[in-house]
């Protein structure tokens, strides 16, 4: 009988889409969630087995991993990220899993033993990759670039709606953001047949790298209204985000560093890994905005 695939962070952005895709394609899926709520109920209604527990809890991880051969590890950005990774990896190793798919970040490819970034989360990802590589587990690292869903949807929708502006401190830097659903699609595809992917690192971008004026043009076409890019100064932008109380300190520091790296053109990256793995090209800005047009226009 087929063993279930474990998806951690399953109530979140990548996890829930990965669960859905895997179930639709006929896989058995077990989801680790932190608590039972409407999100876990939705997963359960799809036929996903629900395990409630914390990634930092050894006993919860045994309950989650036992009987699974394939594991996706991902969780929300957090100061506990490295501990959670090693906790999950230690248990996965004990249960002799045949694939451990780890989500990381593309910036890890620009980091080394002598050079990290000021983002605490990026440093934790780099360390987590090192620990997983030392672990002897059959690991696949998936390193997406920035998600369209973060800077270009959650953090920009209200200024687009109210002022027709994307107000971000990205300077003239180019960027190739990716839709989270494409990242989830890559992860689901790897988990379905991990053999050929073990030991590989995949770097995921959207279909083109362009400056923010190019991004704004795609927004304008998709929404049928002129949307312009306003290159706002970094510190007031950071302060406003801090004062909004929307983000814990760790996540704020991470996003603020990402914005600086964008100014430095460190996100000018382009790969074809999404299409190579899934056979389908990633969504571009235009198609992403069309899909979320309701949210940009009315917030609903
Ligand atoms: N956003 C980007 O631009 C971007 C770009 C590249 C890579 N990434 C990477 O993508 C990953 C985040 O994926 P995502 O967006 O799917 O995450 P997410 O939606 O922010 O969070 C996933 C889930 O993690 C759960 N979680 C947090 N702490 C936990 C714990 N201690 N035990 C159990 N569950 C816990 C949360 O549960 P609750 O909901 O119950 O709190 C949440 O549902 C990170 O590794 C991030 O670095 C993100």
Short mmCIF file of C-alpha atoms and ligand atoms in Angstrom, two decimals:
data_model
loop_
_atom_site.label_atom_id
_atom_site.label_comp_id
_atom_site.label_asym_id
_atom_site.label_seq_id
_atom_site.Cartn_x
_atom_site.Cartn_y
_atom_site.Cartn_z
CA UNK A 1 0.00 0.00 0.00
CA UNK A 2 1.25 3.51 -0.84
CA UNK A 3 2.64 5.35 2.21
CA UNK A 4 1.44 8.92 2.74
CA UNK A 5 3.56 11.93 1.80
CA UNK A 6 4.12 14.23 4.76
CA UNK A 7 3.61 17.95 4.13
CA UNK A 8 4.64 20.25 6.97
CA UNK A 9 3.47 23.86 7.28
CA UNK A 10 0.37 22.46 5.60
CA UNK A 11 -2.02 25.24 6.61
CA UNK A 12 0.28 27.78 4.94
CA UNK A 13 0.88 29.17 1.47
CA UNK A 14 2.96 26.38 -0.10
CA UNK A 15 1.81 23.52 2.09
CA UNK A 16 -1.90 23.68 1.39
CA UNK A 17 -1.43 23.95 -2.39
CA UNK A 18 1.06 21.07 -2.37
CA UNK A 19 -1.46 18.93 -0.40
CA UNK A 20 -4.25 19.77 -2.84
CA UNK A 21 -2.17 19.04 -5.94
CA UNK A 22 -0.90 15.73 -4.57
CA UNK A 23 -4.38 14.55 -3.58
CA UNK A 24 -5.79 15.59 -6.99
CA UNK A 25 -3.10 13.51 -8.65
CA UNK A 26 -3.89 10.45 -6.54
CA UNK A 27 -1.28 10.52 -3.76
CA UNK A 28 -2.01 9.82 -0.11
CA UNK A 29 -1.11 12.90 1.94
CA UNK A 30 -0.56 13.55 5.63
CA UNK A 31 -0.53 17.19 6.72
CA UNK A 32 1.20 18.54 9.79
CA UNK A 33 -0.63 21.60 11.11
CA UNK A 34 -0.19 23.51 14.35
CA UNK A 35 -3.83 23.55 15.26
CA UNK A 36 -7.19 22.35 14.04
CA UNK A 37 -9.07 25.19 12.37
CA UNK A 38 -10.93 26.03 9.18
CA UNK A 39 -7.73 25.52 7.14
CA UNK A 40 -7.13 22.00 8.46
CA UNK A 41 -10.85 21.21 8.06
CA UNK A 42 -10.55 22.17 4.39
CA UNK A 43 -7.55 19.87 3.95
CA UNK A 44 -9.39 17.05 5.73
CA UNK A 45 -12.36 17.54 3.38
CA UNK A 46 -10.00 16.87 0.47
CA UNK A 47 -9.07 13.52 2.00
CA UNK A 48 -5.80 14.65 3.63
CA UNK A 49 -4.88 12.95 6.92
CA UNK A 50 -4.35 15.63 9.58
CA UNK A 51 -1.70 15.46 12.31
CA UNK A 52 -1.62 18.31 14.81
CA UNK A 53 1.75 19.21 16.26
CA UNK A 54 4.67 21.56 16.48
CA UNK A 55 7.76 21.17 14.30
CA UNK A 56 9.88 21.85 17.37
CA UNK A 57 8.33 18.97 19.28
CA UNK A 58 10.17 15.65 18.90
CA UNK A 59 7.13 13.52 19.82
CA UNK A 60 4.89 15.38 17.39
CA UNK A 61 7.44 14.82 14.65
CA UNK A 62 7.52 11.06 15.30
CA UNK A 63 3.72 10.98 15.00
CA UNK A 64 3.95 12.98 11.78
CA UNK A 65 6.82 11.13 10.08
CA UNK A 66 6.15 7.54 11.15
CA UNK A 67 4.95 5.54 8.14
CA UNK A 68 5.91 8.25 5.58
CA UNK A 69 8.71 7.76 3.08
CA UNK A 70 8.58 11.21 1.51
CA UNK A 71 8.64 14.48 3.44
CA UNK A 72 8.28 18.15 2.48
CA UNK A 73 9.78 20.43 5.10
CA UNK A 74 8.66 24.04 5.17
CA UNK A 75 7.37 26.45 7.77
CA UNK A 76 6.72 30.15 8.24
CA UNK A 77 9.84 32.36 8.55
CA UNK A 78 10.81 32.18 12.20
CA UNK A 79 13.80 32.55 14.54
CA UNK A 80 13.26 28.83 15.31
CA UNK A 81 13.68 27.76 11.68
CA UNK A 82 17.01 25.99 12.10
CA UNK A 83 15.91 24.12 15.21
CA UNK A 84 12.72 23.01 13.47
CA UNK A 85 14.68 21.85 10.41
CA UNK A 86 17.10 19.79 12.47
CA UNK A 87 14.29 18.41 14.64
CA UNK A 88 12.39 17.28 11.55
CA UNK A 89 15.55 15.96 9.88
CA UNK A 90 16.63 13.94 12.93
CA UNK A 91 13.24 12.24 13.09
CA UNK A 92 13.11 11.73 9.32
CA UNK A 93 16.53 10.09 9.46
CA UNK A 94 15.43 7.84 12.31
CA UNK A 95 12.47 6.68 10.21
CA UNK A 96 14.72 6.21 7.14
CA UNK A 97 12.70 8.39 4.75
CA UNK A 98 13.57 8.10 1.06
CA UNK A 99 13.16 11.82 0.25
CA UNK A 100 13.35 15.04 2.26
CA UNK A 101 12.36 18.05 0.17
CA UNK A 102 13.52 21.26 1.80
CA UNK A 103 12.33 24.73 0.84
CA UNK A 104 15.09 27.33 1.04
CA UNK A 105 15.68 30.65 -0.67
CA UNK A 106 17.53 31.53 -3.86
CA UNK A 107 19.78 33.96 -2.01
CA UNK A 108 21.44 30.94 -0.38
CA UNK A 109 23.23 30.44 -3.70
CA UNK A 110 25.02 33.78 -3.15
CA UNK A 111 26.07 32.88 0.39
CA UNK A 112 29.15 31.06 1.68
CA UNK A 113 31.06 30.35 4.86
CA UNK A 114 32.48 33.89 4.58
CA UNK A 115 29.44 35.72 3.33
CA UNK A 116 25.82 35.73 4.46
CA UNK A 117 23.28 38.56 4.26
CA UNK A 118 21.73 40.75 6.98
CA UNK A 119 18.53 38.72 6.85
CA UNK A 120 18.34 36.44 9.89
CA UNK A 121 16.07 34.11 7.91
CA UNK A 122 18.46 33.80 4.97
CA UNK A 123 21.30 32.94 7.35
CA UNK A 124 19.10 30.24 8.95
CA UNK A 125 18.29 28.82 5.51
CA UNK A 126 21.96 28.66 4.62
CA UNK A 127 22.78 26.91 7.90
CA UNK A 128 19.79 24.56 7.50
CA UNK A 129 21.03 23.57 4.04
CA UNK A 130 24.48 22.85 5.49
CA UNK A 131 23.01 20.71 8.29
CA UNK A 132 20.81 18.78 5.84
CA UNK A 133 23.79 18.18 3.55
CA UNK A 134 25.77 16.80 6.50
CA UNK A 135 22.82 14.67 7.64
CA UNK A 136 23.16 11.99 4.97
CA UNK A 137 19.42 12.28 4.33
CA UNK A 138 18.22 12.01 0.70
CA UNK A 139 17.66 15.75 0.36
CA UNK A 140 16.34 17.98 -2.44
CA UNK A 141 16.74 21.74 -1.91
CA UNK A 142 14.17 23.98 -3.58
CA UNK A 143 15.28 27.61 -3.59
CA UNK A 144 12.61 29.99 -4.89
CA UNK A 145 13.24 33.66 -5.47
CA UNK A 146 10.80 36.15 -3.86
CA UNK A 147 7.13 35.17 -4.11
CA UNK A 148 4.75 37.41 -6.05
CA UNK A 149 2.33 36.82 -3.19
CA UNK A 150 4.37 38.77 -0.63
CA UNK A 151 5.71 42.11 -1.94
CA UNK A 152 3.43 42.31 -4.97
CA UNK A 153 0.15 41.17 -3.43
CA UNK A 154 -0.03 41.39 0.37
CA UNK A 155 2.27 44.41 0.72
CA UNK A 156 1.17 46.32 -2.40
CA UNK A 157 -2.53 45.64 -2.96
CA UNK A 158 -3.81 48.57 -0.91
CA UNK A 159 -1.57 51.21 -2.57
CA UNK A 160 -2.46 49.77 -5.98
CA UNK A 161 -6.16 49.91 -5.12
CA UNK A 162 -6.11 53.37 -3.53
CA UNK A 163 -3.46 55.21 -5.59
CA UNK A 164 -2.64 53.09 -8.66
CA UNK A 165 0.92 52.81 -7.35
CA UNK A 166 3.34 50.05 -6.43
CA UNK A 167 5.26 51.73 -3.61
CA UNK A 168 8.40 49.72 -2.91
CA UNK A 169 12.06 50.64 -2.24
CA UNK A 170 13.52 48.43 -5.00
CA UNK A 171 15.40 51.20 -6.87
CA UNK A 172 16.28 50.20 -10.43
CA UNK A 173 16.93 46.59 -9.48
CA UNK A 174 15.52 43.84 -11.64
CA UNK A 175 13.41 41.05 -10.22
CA UNK A 176 11.83 37.81 -11.41
CA UNK A 177 9.21 37.02 -8.74
CA UNK A 178 7.49 33.67 -8.72
CA UNK A 179 3.91 32.69 -7.85
CA UNK A 180 3.75 30.53 -4.73
CA UNK A 181 1.47 28.10 -6.58
CA UNK A 182 4.32 27.40 -9.04
CA UNK A 183 6.64 26.67 -6.13
CA UNK A 184 4.03 24.28 -4.69
CA UNK A 185 3.65 22.62 -8.11
CA UNK A 186 7.40 22.00 -8.31
CA UNK A 187 7.42 20.54 -4.80
CA UNK A 188 4.44 18.27 -5.49
CA UNK A 189 6.03 17.04 -8.72
CA UNK A 190 9.30 16.21 -6.96
CA UNK A 191 7.48 14.41 -4.15
CA UNK A 192 5.51 12.26 -6.58
CA UNK A 193 8.71 10.73 -7.96
CA UNK A 194 11.69 11.97 -5.94
CA UNK A 195 14.30 9.47 -7.20
CA UNK A 196 15.78 11.55 -10.05
CA UNK A 197 15.85 14.70 -7.89
CA UNK A 198 17.73 13.47 -4.81
CA UNK A 199 20.88 15.52 -4.17
CA UNK A 200 19.77 18.30 -6.52
CA UNK A 201 19.29 22.01 -5.86
CA UNK A 202 16.56 23.76 -7.83
CA UNK A 203 16.38 27.53 -8.18
CA UNK A 204 12.97 28.84 -9.10
CA UNK A 205 12.11 32.15 -10.73
CA UNK A 206 9.25 33.62 -12.68
CA UNK A 207 9.46 33.78 -16.50
CA UNK A 208 11.28 37.11 -16.83
CA UNK A 209 13.61 39.41 -14.94
CA UNK A 210 12.72 43.07 -15.30
CA UNK A 211 12.86 46.36 -13.43
CA UNK A 212 9.88 47.66 -11.51
CA UNK A 213 8.66 49.83 -14.40
CA UNK A 214 8.33 46.62 -16.43
CA UNK A 215 6.46 45.00 -13.54
CA UNK A 216 4.14 48.03 -13.29
CA UNK A 217 3.42 47.80 -17.03
CA UNK A 218 2.26 44.21 -16.61
CA UNK A 219 0.02 45.30 -13.72
CA UNK A 220 -1.46 48.07 -15.89
CA UNK A 221 -2.27 45.66 -18.72
CA UNK A 222 -3.83 43.10 -16.38
CA UNK A 223 -5.93 45.58 -14.37
CA UNK A 224 -6.80 47.82 -17.33
CA UNK A 225 -5.72 50.90 -15.38
CA UNK A 226 -2.42 52.77 -15.29
CA UNK A 227 -0.29 51.44 -12.41
CA UNK A 228 3.02 53.16 -11.77
CA UNK A 229 6.07 52.22 -9.74
CA UNK A 230 7.12 54.66 -7.04
CA UNK A 231 10.63 54.05 -5.74
CA UNK A 232 10.07 55.00 -2.10
CA UNK A 233 13.01 55.54 0.29
CA UNK A 234 13.93 52.39 2.19
CA UNK A 235 14.01 53.55 5.84
CA UNK A 236 10.59 55.28 5.93
CA UNK A 237 9.15 52.24 4.11
CA UNK A 238 10.71 49.90 6.67
CA UNK A 239 9.50 52.08 9.55
CA UNK A 240 5.97 52.18 8.20
CA UNK A 241 5.93 48.39 7.94
CA UNK A 242 7.26 48.14 11.48
CA UNK A 243 4.65 50.57 12.81
CA UNK A 244 1.86 48.70 11.05
CA UNK A 245 2.48 45.83 13.48
CA UNK A 246 1.81 43.37 10.67
CA UNK A 247 5.08 41.51 11.06
CA UNK A 248 7.14 40.09 13.91
CA UNK A 249 10.68 41.50 14.22
CA UNK A 250 12.38 38.51 12.52
CA UNK A 251 10.12 38.64 9.45
CA UNK A 252 10.40 42.43 9.25
CA UNK A 253 14.18 42.27 9.29
CA UNK A 254 14.06 39.59 6.60
CA UNK A 255 11.78 41.57 4.27
CA UNK A 256 13.72 44.80 4.84
CA UNK A 257 16.95 43.05 3.84
CA UNK A 258 15.27 41.56 0.78
CA UNK A 259 14.30 45.08 -0.29
CA UNK A 260 17.91 46.26 0.03
CA UNK A 261 19.14 43.26 -1.93
CA UNK A 262 16.62 44.12 -4.65
CA UNK A 263 18.09 47.65 -4.85
CA UNK A 264 21.51 46.06 -5.25
CA UNK A 265 20.16 44.02 -8.19
CA UNK A 266 20.72 40.75 -6.33
CA UNK A 267 17.32 39.44 -7.47
CA UNK A 268 18.14 39.76 -11.16
CA UNK A 269 18.02 36.01 -11.66
CA UNK A 270 16.42 33.78 -14.26
CA UNK A 271 16.18 29.99 -14.47
CA UNK A 272 14.00 27.51 -16.32
CA UNK A 273 13.78 25.01 -13.44
CA UNK A 274 9.99 25.36 -13.00
CA UNK A 275 9.35 24.31 -16.60
CA UNK A 276 12.08 21.66 -16.57
CA UNK A 277 10.53 19.94 -13.54
CA UNK A 278 6.81 20.41 -14.18
CA UNK A 279 6.69 20.72 -17.98
CA UNK A 280 4.78 24.00 -17.61
CA UNK A 281 6.20 27.54 -17.56
CA UNK A 282 5.75 29.62 -14.42
CA UNK A 283 3.10 32.34 -14.18
CA UNK A 284 4.27 35.81 -15.13
CA UNK A 285 3.23 39.02 -13.40
CA UNK A 286 0.39 39.65 -15.89
CA UNK A 287 -1.26 36.24 -15.36
CA UNK A 288 -0.74 36.38 -11.60
CA UNK A 289 -2.40 39.81 -11.38
CA UNK A 290 -5.32 38.64 -13.55
CA UNK A 291 -5.89 35.71 -11.16
CA UNK A 292 -5.93 38.03 -8.16
CA UNK A 293 -7.67 40.97 -9.87
CA UNK A 294 -10.55 40.92 -7.37
CA UNK A 295 -8.16 41.35 -4.47
CA UNK A 296 -6.32 44.25 -6.15
CA UNK A 297 -9.56 45.97 -7.06
CA UNK A 298 -11.77 45.43 -4.02
CA UNK A 299 -9.62 43.67 -1.41
CA UNK A 300 -12.02 40.70 -1.55
N1 LIG B 1 7.56 34.51 0.73
C1 LIG B 1 8.62 34.52 -0.07
O1 LIG B 1 8.86 35.49 -0.85
C2 LIG B 1 9.56 33.35 -0.07
C3 LIG B 1 10.54 33.28 -1.06
C4 LIG B 1 11.42 32.19 -1.07
C5 LIG B 1 11.30 31.21 -0.10
N2 LIG B 1 10.34 31.32 0.86
C6 LIG B 1 10.30 30.30 1.90
O2 LIG B 1 9.03 29.68 1.94
C7 LIG B 1 8.86 29.15 3.25
C8 LIG B 1 7.54 29.60 3.79
O3 LIG B 1 6.56 28.89 3.10
P1 LIG B 1 5.05 29.33 3.22
O4 LIG B 1 4.90 30.69 2.61
O5 LIG B 1 4.24 28.22 2.72
O6 LIG B 1 4.91 29.49 4.80
P2 LIG B 1 3.75 30.18 5.62
O7 LIG B 1 2.48 30.09 4.87
O8 LIG B 1 4.21 31.51 6.07
O9 LIG B 1 3.72 29.24 6.90
C9 LIG B 1 3.55 27.85 6.79
C10 LIG B 1 3.05 27.28 8.06
O10 LIG B 1 4.11 27.10 9.02
C11 LIG B 1 3.43 26.86 10.22
N3 LIG B 1 4.34 26.91 11.36
C12 LIG B 1 5.05 27.94 11.82
N4 LIG B 1 5.76 27.59 12.91
C13 LIG B 1 5.47 26.28 13.14
C14 LIG B 1 5.86 25.35 14.12
N5 LIG B 1 6.73 25.66 15.07
N6 LIG B 1 5.36 24.09 14.05
C15 LIG B 1 4.48 23.74 13.09
N7 LIG B 1 4.08 24.58 12.13
C16 LIG B 1 4.56 25.84 12.15
C17 LIG B 1 2.36 27.94 10.27
O11 LIG B 1 1.30 27.50 11.05
P3 LIG B 1 0.16 28.53 11.58
O12 LIG B 1 -0.48 29.04 10.33
O13 LIG B 1 -0.73 27.72 12.41
O14 LIG B 1 0.89 29.63 12.30
C18 LIG B 1 2.01 28.12 8.79
O15 LIG B 1 0.73 27.63 8.45
C19 LIG B 1 10.00 29.68 4.11
O16 LIG B 1 10.98 28.70 4.16
C20 LIG B 1 10.46 30.86 3.30
O17 LIG B 1 11.79 31.22 3.57
C21 LIG B 1 9.46 32.35 0.89
#
